Short mmCIF file of C-alpha atoms and ligand atoms in Angstrom, two decimals:
data_model
loop_
_atom_site.label_atom_id
_atom_site.label_comp_id
_atom_site.label_asym_id
_atom_site.label_seq_id
_atom_site.Cartn_x
_atom_site.Cartn_y
_atom_site.Cartn_z
CA UNK R 1238 0.15 -0.25 -0.25
CA UNK R 1239 1.14 3.19 -0.92
CA UNK R 1240 0.27 6.75 0.04
CA UNK R 1241 1.61 10.49 0.36
CA UNK R 1242 1.58 13.28 2.31
CA UNK R 1243 0.53 16.32 0.43
CA UNK R 1244 3.11 18.97 1.82
CA UNK R 1245 4.18 20.94 -2.00
CA UNK R 1246 7.61 20.55 -2.49
CA UNK R 1247 8.47 18.53 0.92
CA UNK R 1248 5.64 16.42 0.19
CA UNK R 1249 6.88 11.98 0.97
CA UNK R 1250 5.68 9.03 0.31
CA UNK R 1251 4.77 6.52 3.21
CA UNK R 1252 4.98 2.88 1.90
CA UNK R 1253 3.33 -0.01 4.34
CA UNK R 1254 3.85 -3.92 3.49
CA UNK R 1255 5.86 -6.67 3.85
CA UNK R 1256 9.10 -7.50 3.75
CA UNK R 1257 10.34 -3.73 3.14
CA UNK R 1258 13.21 -4.07 4.59
CA UNK R 1259 14.44 -6.35 2.13
CA UNK R 1260 13.71 -3.64 -1.52
CA UNK R 1261 15.45 -0.36 0.76
CA UNK R 1262 17.72 0.07 -1.77
CA UNK R 1263 15.21 -0.59 -4.23
CA UNK R 1264 13.26 2.79 -2.95
CA UNK R 1265 16.07 4.52 -1.53
CA UNK R 1266 16.74 4.64 -5.24
CA UNK R 1267 13.70 5.45 -6.77
CA UNK R 1268 13.67 8.33 -4.42
CA UNK R 1269 17.24 10.28 -5.53
CA UNK R 1270 19.10 8.69 -2.56
CA UNK R 1271 22.26 8.88 -4.10
CA UNK R 1272 25.29 6.39 -3.29
CA UNK R 1273 28.12 9.17 -3.02
CA UNK R 1274 27.41 10.08 0.72
CA UNK R 1275 27.28 7.82 3.33
CA UNK R 1276 23.75 6.98 5.65
CA UNK R 1277 23.64 6.98 8.96
CA UNK R 1278 21.62 4.35 10.33
CA UNK R 1279 20.41 4.65 13.80
CA UNK R 1280 18.30 1.69 15.81
CA UNK R 1281 18.44 0.37 19.56
CA UNK R 1282 20.02 -2.72 20.51
CA UNK R 1283 16.45 -3.99 20.57
CA UNK R 1284 15.50 -3.82 17.22
CA UNK R 1285 19.58 -3.83 15.90
CA UNK R 1286 19.80 -7.05 17.50
CA UNK R 1287 17.03 -8.14 14.63
CA UNK R 1288 16.89 -6.17 11.35
CA UNK R 1289 20.81 -4.29 10.90
CA UNK R 1290 22.13 -6.34 9.74
CA UNK R 1291 19.80 -7.56 7.00
CA UNK R 1292 19.00 -3.72 6.56
CA UNK R 1293 22.67 -3.21 6.86
CA UNK R 1294 23.97 -5.75 4.41
CA UNK R 1295 21.07 -4.43 1.16
CA UNK R 1296 22.09 -1.36 1.49
CA UNK R 1297 25.64 -2.53 1.05
CA UNK R 1298 25.04 -4.59 -1.52
CA UNK R 1299 23.60 -1.88 -3.69
CA UNK R 1300 25.86 0.06 -3.28
CA UNK R 1301 25.63 2.34 -0.42
CA UNK R 1302 27.93 3.13 2.07
CA UNK R 1303 26.60 3.02 5.61
CA UNK R 1304 27.52 3.84 9.30
CA UNK R 1305 25.30 2.53 11.75
CA UNK R 1306 24.72 4.04 15.48
CA UNK R 1307 22.86 2.13 18.00
CA UNK R 1308 21.58 3.57 21.14
CA UNK R 1309 20.00 1.83 24.56
CA UNK R 1310 16.01 0.79 23.95
CA UNK R 1311 13.69 3.10 26.15
CA UNK R 1312 12.97 6.86 25.99
CA UNK R 1313 15.96 7.45 28.33
CA UNK R 1314 17.81 7.69 25.16
CA UNK R 1315 15.58 10.80 23.68
CA UNK R 1316 18.74 13.23 25.12
CA UNK R 1317 20.79 15.35 24.60
CA UNK R 1318 23.84 13.12 25.10
CA UNK R 1319 22.56 10.76 22.68
CA UNK R 1320 21.65 13.49 20.45
CA UNK R 1321 25.23 14.47 20.40
CA UNK R 1322 26.54 11.28 19.91
CA UNK R 1323 24.96 10.23 16.70
CA UNK R 1324 26.51 14.01 15.56
CA UNK R 1325 30.30 12.83 16.21
CA UNK R 1326 29.33 9.24 14.51
CA UNK R 1327 27.64 11.49 11.20
CA UNK R 1328 31.74 13.51 11.42
CA UNK R 1329 33.62 11.04 12.08
CA UNK R 1330 31.70 9.01 8.75
CA UNK R 1331 31.87 12.48 6.65
CA UNK R 1332 28.21 12.19 6.28
CA UNK R 1333 27.30 15.71 4.06
CA UNK R 1334 24.72 17.90 2.77
CA UNK R 1335 23.54 14.96 0.64
CA UNK R 1336 23.61 11.81 2.90
CA UNK R 1337 20.50 10.89 4.89
CA UNK R 1338 19.51 9.70 8.52
CA UNK R 1339 17.76 6.63 8.93
CA UNK R 1340 15.20 5.63 11.80
CA UNK R 1341 15.16 1.58 11.86
CA UNK R 1342 12.78 1.71 15.14
CA UNK R 1343 9.76 2.64 16.96
CA UNK R 1344 8.99 6.23 17.78
CA UNK R 1345 12.06 7.18 20.14
CA UNK R 1346 14.19 6.45 17.73
CA UNK R 1347 12.67 8.09 14.81
CA UNK R 1348 12.39 10.94 16.90
CA UNK R 1349 16.17 10.96 18.26
CA UNK R 1350 17.00 10.42 14.79
CA UNK R 1351 14.94 12.66 12.58
CA UNK R 1352 15.75 15.37 15.75
CA UNK R 1353 19.71 14.70 14.51
CA UNK R 1354 18.84 14.99 10.86
CA UNK R 1355 17.11 18.31 11.64
CA UNK R 1356 20.15 19.49 13.41
CA UNK R 1357 22.93 18.07 11.67
CA UNK R 1358 24.80 20.94 9.10
CA UNK R 1359 21.43 22.93 9.34
CA UNK R 1360 19.58 19.75 8.28
CA UNK R 1361 19.93 16.85 6.04
CA UNK R 1362 17.52 14.26 5.06
CA UNK R 1363 16.16 11.89 7.01
CA UNK R 1364 14.14 8.38 6.55
CA UNK R 1365 11.67 6.84 8.14
CA UNK R 1366 11.37 2.73 8.67
CA UNK R 1367 9.10 2.56 11.47
CA UNK R 1368 8.84 -0.54 13.83
CA UNK R 1369 5.82 -0.79 16.08
CA UNK R 1370 2.61 0.19 15.53
CA UNK R 1371 2.66 3.03 17.66
CA UNK R 1372 4.94 4.96 15.36
CA UNK R 1373 2.45 4.32 12.15
CA UNK R 1374 2.09 7.66 14.37
CA UNK R 1375 4.72 9.20 15.33
CA UNK R 1376 7.01 8.51 11.80
CA UNK R 1377 4.53 10.30 9.83
CA UNK R 1378 3.99 14.59 10.27
CA UNK R 1379 7.93 15.26 10.93
CA UNK R 1380 7.80 16.78 14.60
CA UNK R 1381 11.06 15.66 16.01
CA UNK R 1382 12.71 15.93 19.57
CA UNK R 1383 14.74 14.67 22.23
CA UNK R 1384 14.22 14.82 26.10
CA UNK R 1385 15.17 17.62 28.88
CA UNK R 1386 15.69 16.36 32.21
CA UNK R 1387 12.35 18.70 33.11
CA UNK R 1388 10.14 18.37 30.06
CA UNK R 1389 9.06 15.07 27.14
CA UNK R 1390 9.43 16.75 23.62
CA UNK R 1391 11.07 19.80 24.54
CA UNK R 1392 14.19 20.36 22.41
CA UNK R 1393 13.31 19.33 19.00
CA UNK R 1394 11.58 20.84 15.65
CA UNK R 1395 9.62 19.94 12.34
CA UNK R 1396 11.59 17.82 10.06
CA UNK R 1397 9.64 15.75 7.33
CA UNK R 1398 11.05 12.71 6.68
CA UNK R 1399 12.27 11.88 2.68
CA UNK R 1400 10.39 8.35 3.05
CA UNK R 1401 8.72 6.24 4.87
CA UNK R 1402 9.38 2.56 4.75
CA UNK R 1403 6.74 0.46 7.28
CA UNK R 1404 7.94 -3.47 7.00
CA UNK R 1405 5.02 -5.11 8.63
CA UNK R 1406 7.05 -8.07 9.21
CA UNK R 1407 9.20 -6.07 11.57
CA UNK R 1408 6.08 -6.25 13.65
CA UNK R 1409 5.43 -9.67 14.38
CA UNK R 1410 8.52 -9.94 17.00
CA UNK R 1411 7.03 -6.79 18.91
CA UNK R 1412 5.81 -7.98 22.84
CA UNK R 1413 2.22 -7.90 23.20
CA UNK R 1414 2.24 -5.18 25.32
CA UNK R 1415 3.77 -2.60 22.96
CA UNK R 1416 1.40 -4.32 20.34
CA UNK R 1417 -1.45 -2.97 22.63
CA UNK R 1418 0.16 -0.04 23.11
CA UNK R 1419 0.59 1.35 19.27
CA UNK R 1420 -3.49 0.29 18.87
CA UNK R 1421 -4.36 3.50 21.16
CA UNK R 1422 -2.94 5.36 18.77
CA UNK R 1423 -5.12 3.52 15.69
CA UNK R 1424 -8.28 3.40 17.51
CA UNK R 1425 -7.76 7.55 18.41
CA UNK R 1426 -7.05 8.46 14.79
CA UNK R 1427 -10.95 5.97 14.35
CA UNK R 1428 -12.35 8.16 17.12
CA UNK R 1429 -11.06 11.57 15.52
CA UNK R 1430 -12.20 11.61 12.00
CA UNK R 1431 -14.04 8.09 11.11
CA UNK R 1432 -17.42 6.26 13.05
CA UNK R 1433 -17.19 3.30 10.44
CA UNK R 1434 -13.62 3.08 11.05
CA UNK R 1435 -13.77 2.34 14.78
CA UNK R 1436 -17.06 -0.24 14.04
CA UNK R 1437 -14.36 -1.89 12.12
CA UNK R 1438 -11.63 -2.21 14.73
CA UNK R 1439 -14.51 -3.28 17.28
CA UNK R 1440 -15.07 -6.12 15.37
CA UNK R 1441 -11.17 -7.07 13.91
CA UNK R 1442 -9.14 -6.25 17.30
CA UNK R 1443 -8.24 -9.93 18.24
CA UNK R 1444 -7.08 -10.12 15.17
CA UNK R 1445 -5.36 -6.67 15.04
CA UNK R 1446 -4.03 -8.11 18.64
CA UNK R 1447 -2.95 -10.87 16.84
CA UNK R 1448 -1.17 -9.65 14.19
CA UNK R 1449 -3.13 -11.09 11.17
CA UNK R 1450 -1.11 -9.38 8.34
CA UNK R 1451 -4.22 -8.40 6.51
CA UNK R 1452 -5.56 -6.89 9.45
CA UNK R 1453 -3.44 -5.22 10.21
CA UNK R 1454 -1.99 -3.68 7.02
CA UNK R 1455 -5.72 -2.39 6.75
CA UNK R 1456 -5.89 -0.67 9.88
CA UNK R 1457 -2.03 1.04 9.70
CA UNK R 1458 -3.40 1.93 6.30
CA UNK R 1459 -5.89 3.68 7.25
CA UNK R 1460 -4.20 5.34 10.59
CA UNK R 1461 -1.77 6.53 8.57
CA UNK R 1462 -3.74 8.37 6.34
CA UNK R 1463 -5.87 9.75 9.12
CA UNK R 1464 -2.50 11.02 10.29
CA UNK R 1465 -1.21 12.37 6.79
CA UNK R 1466 -4.49 14.48 5.61
CA UNK R 1467 -4.83 16.07 9.61
CA UNK R 1468 -0.58 16.74 8.86
CA UNK R 1469 -1.02 18.33 5.51
CA UNK R 1470 -3.68 20.24 6.70
CA UNK R 1471 -2.06 22.04 9.20
CA UNK R 1472 1.92 20.97 9.30
CA UNK R 1473 2.65 23.12 11.97
CA UNK R 1474 -0.18 22.94 14.76
CA UNK R 1475 -1.38 25.87 14.34
CA UNK R 1476 -4.71 24.63 14.90
CA UNK R 1477 -6.99 21.64 13.48
CA UNK R 1478 -3.20 18.80 14.20
CA UNK R 1479 -4.69 20.01 18.10
CA UNK R 1480 -6.86 17.50 17.57
CA UNK R 1481 -3.80 14.54 17.06
CA UNK R 1482 -3.79 15.47 21.01
CA UNK R 1483 -7.26 13.57 22.08
CA UNK R 1484 -6.41 11.78 25.36
CA UNK R 1485 -3.07 12.95 25.40
CA UNK R 1486 -3.83 15.60 28.17
CA UNK R 1487 -4.33 13.70 30.58
CA UNK R 1488 -2.39 10.59 28.77
CA UNK R 1489 1.26 12.79 29.18
CA UNK R 1490 0.32 13.90 32.65
CA UNK R 1491 -0.07 9.35 33.65
CA UNK R 1492 3.11 8.89 31.55
CA UNK R 1493 4.95 11.92 33.96
CA UNK R 1494 3.32 11.15 36.78
CA UNK R 1495 4.37 7.41 36.42
CA UNK R 1496 7.75 8.07 36.07
CA UNK R 1497 8.04 7.35 32.21
CA UNK R 1498 8.05 3.59 33.33
CA UNK R 1499 4.88 2.92 34.73
CA UNK R 1500 1.73 3.61 32.14
CA UNK R 1501 3.46 3.12 27.94
CA UNK R 1502 2.50 5.91 26.18
CA UNK R 1503 -0.49 4.08 24.15
CA UNK R 1504 -1.66 2.80 27.78
CA UNK R 1505 -1.48 6.95 29.14
CA UNK R 1506 -3.85 7.41 26.68
CA UNK R 1507 -6.04 5.37 26.01
CA UNK R 1508 -6.86 5.84 30.25
CA UNK R 1509 -6.59 9.73 28.80
CA UNK R 1510 -9.12 8.93 25.92
CA UNK R 1511 -11.78 7.11 28.61
CA UNK R 1512 -11.28 10.33 30.20
CA UNK R 1513 -12.07 12.35 27.16
CA UNK R 1514 -15.32 10.13 26.16
CA UNK R 1515 -16.74 11.20 29.80
CA UNK R 1516 -16.19 14.23 29.33
CA UNK R 1517 -17.77 14.42 25.75
CA UNK R 1518 -20.99 12.49 27.35
CA UNK R 1519 -21.22 15.58 30.11
CA UNK R 1520 -21.48 17.97 27.59
CA UNK R 1521 -23.53 16.63 25.12
CA UNK R 1522 -22.60 13.88 23.36
CA UNK R 1523 -24.22 10.84 23.12
CA UNK R 1524 -23.10 7.90 25.78
CA UNK R 1525 -22.18 5.27 23.33
CA UNK R 1526 -19.13 7.47 22.63
CA UNK R 1527 -17.86 6.52 26.34
CA UNK R 1528 -19.82 2.68 26.09
CA UNK R 1529 -17.87 2.66 22.98
CA UNK R 1530 -14.82 4.23 23.38
CA UNK R 1531 -13.87 1.58 26.47
CA UNK R 1532 -15.09 -1.29 24.75
CA UNK R 1533 -12.76 -0.99 22.29
CA UNK R 1534 -9.93 0.44 24.03
CA UNK R 1535 -10.72 -2.63 26.16
CA UNK R 1536 -11.03 -4.92 23.67
CA UNK R 1537 -7.22 -4.14 21.99
CA UNK R 1538 -5.51 -5.28 25.35
CA UNK R 1539 -5.45 -2.40 27.01
CA UNK R 1540 -6.17 -0.16 30.88
CA UNK R 1541 -9.21 1.51 30.82
CA UNK R 1542 -8.85 2.86 34.25
CA UNK R 1543 -6.14 4.57 35.87
CA UNK R 1544 -4.89 2.78 38.77
CA UNK R 1545 -5.34 4.37 42.01
CA UNK R 1546 -2.35 5.10 43.09
CA UNK R 1547 -2.13 7.46 40.29
CA UNK R 1548 -2.40 11.31 43.20
CA UNK R 1549 -4.89 13.05 41.73
CA UNK R 1550 -3.27 16.52 42.52
CA UNK R 1551 0.45 15.43 41.13
CA UNK R 1552 -1.45 15.16 37.51
CA UNK R 1553 -2.73 18.17 37.80
CA UNK R 1554 0.23 19.74 38.69
CA UNK R 1555 1.57 17.62 35.42
CA UNK R 1556 -0.52 18.79 32.96
CA UNK R 1557 -0.20 23.08 34.47
CA UNK R 1558 3.29 22.41 32.96
CA UNK R 1559 1.55 22.08 30.14
CA UNK R 1560 1.74 25.66 28.05
CA UNK R 1561 -1.47 25.55 26.56
CA UNK R 1562 -2.61 26.10 30.41
CA UNK R 1563 -3.63 29.21 32.12
CA UNK R 1564 -5.50 30.24 35.08
CA UNK R 1565 -7.57 27.15 35.38
CA UNK R 1566 -8.24 26.80 32.14
CA UNK R 1567 -6.80 24.19 29.27
CA UNK R 1568 -7.24 23.37 25.86
CA UNK R 1569 -8.62 20.33 25.94
CA UNK R 1570 -10.04 17.47 23.07
CA UNK R 1571 -13.31 16.76 23.82
CA UNK R 1572 -15.45 13.70 21.46
CA UNK R 1573 -18.38 14.86 19.98
CA UNK R 1574 -19.20 11.70 18.59
CA UNK R 1575 -18.21 8.82 16.97
CA UNK R 1576 -15.30 9.68 14.43
CA UNK R 1577 -15.64 13.40 15.72
CA UNK R 1578 -13.87 15.99 17.64
CA UNK R 1579 -13.90 19.76 18.85
CA UNK R 1580 -10.98 21.51 19.87
CA UNK R 1581 -11.84 23.20 23.42
CA UNK R 1582 -9.91 26.43 24.45
CA UNK R 1583 -11.26 26.83 27.61
CA UNK R 1584 -11.89 23.73 29.44
CA UNK R 1585 -12.10 23.87 32.93
CA UNK R 1586 -9.55 22.31 34.91
CA UNK R 1587 -12.11 21.47 37.71
CA UNK R 1588 -14.19 19.63 35.20
CA UNK R 1589 -10.94 17.87 34.31
CA UNK R 1590 -9.97 16.96 37.93
CA UNK R 1591 -13.61 15.28 38.78
CA UNK R 1592 -12.83 13.08 35.68
CA UNK R 1593 -9.41 12.01 36.95
CA UNK R 1594 -11.38 10.88 40.16
CA UNK R 1595 -13.82 9.52 38.21
CA UNK R 1596 -11.36 7.21 36.08
CA UNK R 1597 -9.60 5.51 39.11
CA UNK R 1598 -13.62 3.81 39.45
CA UNK R 1599 -14.03 2.48 36.25
CA UNK R 1600 -14.15 -0.89 35.60
CA UNK R 1601 -11.71 -2.38 33.06
P1 NAD T 1000 10.34 2.89 21.94
O1 NAD T 1000 10.43 3.28 20.58
O2 NAD T 1000 11.10 2.68 22.41
O3 NAD T 1000 9.82 1.09 21.43
C1 NAD T 1000 9.19 0.16 22.43
C2 NAD T 1000 10.20 -0.96 22.29
O4 NAD T 1000 9.89 -1.84 21.68
C3 NAD T 1000 11.57 -0.56 22.32
O5 NAD T 1000 11.99 -2.01 23.76
C4 NAD T 1000 11.87 -1.30 21.21
O6 NAD T 1000 13.21 -1.71 21.26
C5 NAD T 1000 11.21 -2.51 21.14
N1 NAD T 1000 11.15 -2.59 19.23
C6 NAD T 1000 10.79 -1.92 18.47
N2 NAD T 1000 10.28 -2.40 17.46
C7 NAD T 1000 10.46 -3.67 17.83
C8 NAD T 1000 10.83 -4.48 17.06
N3 NAD T 1000 10.03 -4.84 15.47
N4 NAD T 1000 10.63 -6.06 17.91
C9 NAD T 1000 10.79 -5.97 19.34
N5 NAD T 1000 11.22 -4.66 19.75
C10 NAD T 1000 10.87 -3.78 18.98
O7 NAD T 1000 8.83 2.81 21.12
P2 NAD T 1000 7.31 3.85 20.25
O8 NAD T 1000 5.97 2.95 21.45
O9 NAD T 1000 7.34 2.91 19.10
O10 NAD T 1000 7.27 5.37 20.91
C11 NAD T 1000 7.39 6.04 21.91
C12 NAD T 1000 7.83 7.33 21.19
O11 NAD T 1000 7.64 8.02 20.45
C13 NAD T 1000 7.97 8.24 22.84
O12 NAD T 1000 8.67 8.89 23.05
C14 NAD T 1000 6.79 9.35 22.23
O13 NAD T 1000 7.12 10.22 22.00
C15 NAD T 1000 7.04 9.46 20.72
N6 NAD T 1000 6.25 9.58 19.82
C16 NAD T 1000 6.20 10.68 18.72
C17 NAD T 1000 5.12 11.37 18.30
C18 NAD T 1000 5.36 12.19 16.82
O14 NAD T 1000 4.83 13.03 15.99
N7 NAD T 1000 6.83 12.13 16.55
C19 NAD T 1000 4.23 10.40 18.47
C20 NAD T 1000 3.71 9.49 18.82
C21 NAD T 1000 5.05 8.91 20.14
ZN1 ZN T 1001 0.87 9.70 20.79
#
């Protein structure tokens, strides 16, 4: 399957299919990645062990020169010190303006490698090769960043990839918890844009969890398409793109309070989406918005109840650090129907607080 992210001169293709890792050289060549300048492949220890040799040998056989950088697996790799390390490797390997940096991995590797590509020589080309379900979201759209000890994703840029090459065969080695976490973003793309797709997930959640190739291919294609359409309309998040933050206001706060270890990103936003649905119903959406949201997420193997030990004050404090929070009011994405949301720029923190408390009482 193939899609295009329409961004004028910076438009780029997304290829989704089985076995694309073996054909990387073909796609690179097709899209003008030359063989004169070296390529830097960035991956993490886990993904590197599984797929780096395969990618490197295919590229070398086709005449590409490659170097690789293997970072530790996990969120802590999205740091300024890892960024500096990548730049060191790039300089030593002689990467120039015609070189490209390739991200082989999940959202962590994509964000880190993308930020290095955005900064190196004021920006060189960058190719996303996602290997997690979650990365169907993070690899499209051009948001790249590393973390600061005081704030996540705070050092970053908009730097669109030259191409996204998504080999679904790599997903088979994902741990089940990572599969479910990634499905949360798939559900999110349905909840903001398509009741039909949400109904389809409702029917096919078991197949998705079992990584059925047909079902997964369709779901990731659909998710990427929603993301691509929204990014095409509002690349820099002046307005519309904010709808992609459904479940994230609460979700980010839960990740922070859990120390970025207790809840995976998708798990945190699943709970956040249940909270957002509850708020939607309070504000007049049909009750089925809440019921369907919760049922579909649970079917995907996600938590829908907030563990009781999460401190509500700490969660509200974490939300206050959000730059969109002012005087007890915040920006919040509110579902109005299945497949539709609005951006509420004046959400009361008090209401959100009450909902967070209620999330501890949800039936799992
Ligand atoms: P991740 O990159 O840490 O991957 C999760 C785990 O799975 C890691 O341990 C990794 O080694 C392992 N893994 C990856 N692929 C594998 C495979 N095929 N087989 C076996 N193991 C594999 O996490 P993620 O969930 O992909 O991404 C989370 C990150 O994405 C966060 O840092 C988040 O901020 C970022 N993100 C960015 C955007 C964006 O628009 N840029 C959007 C959403 C999330
Ligand atoms: Zn997300």
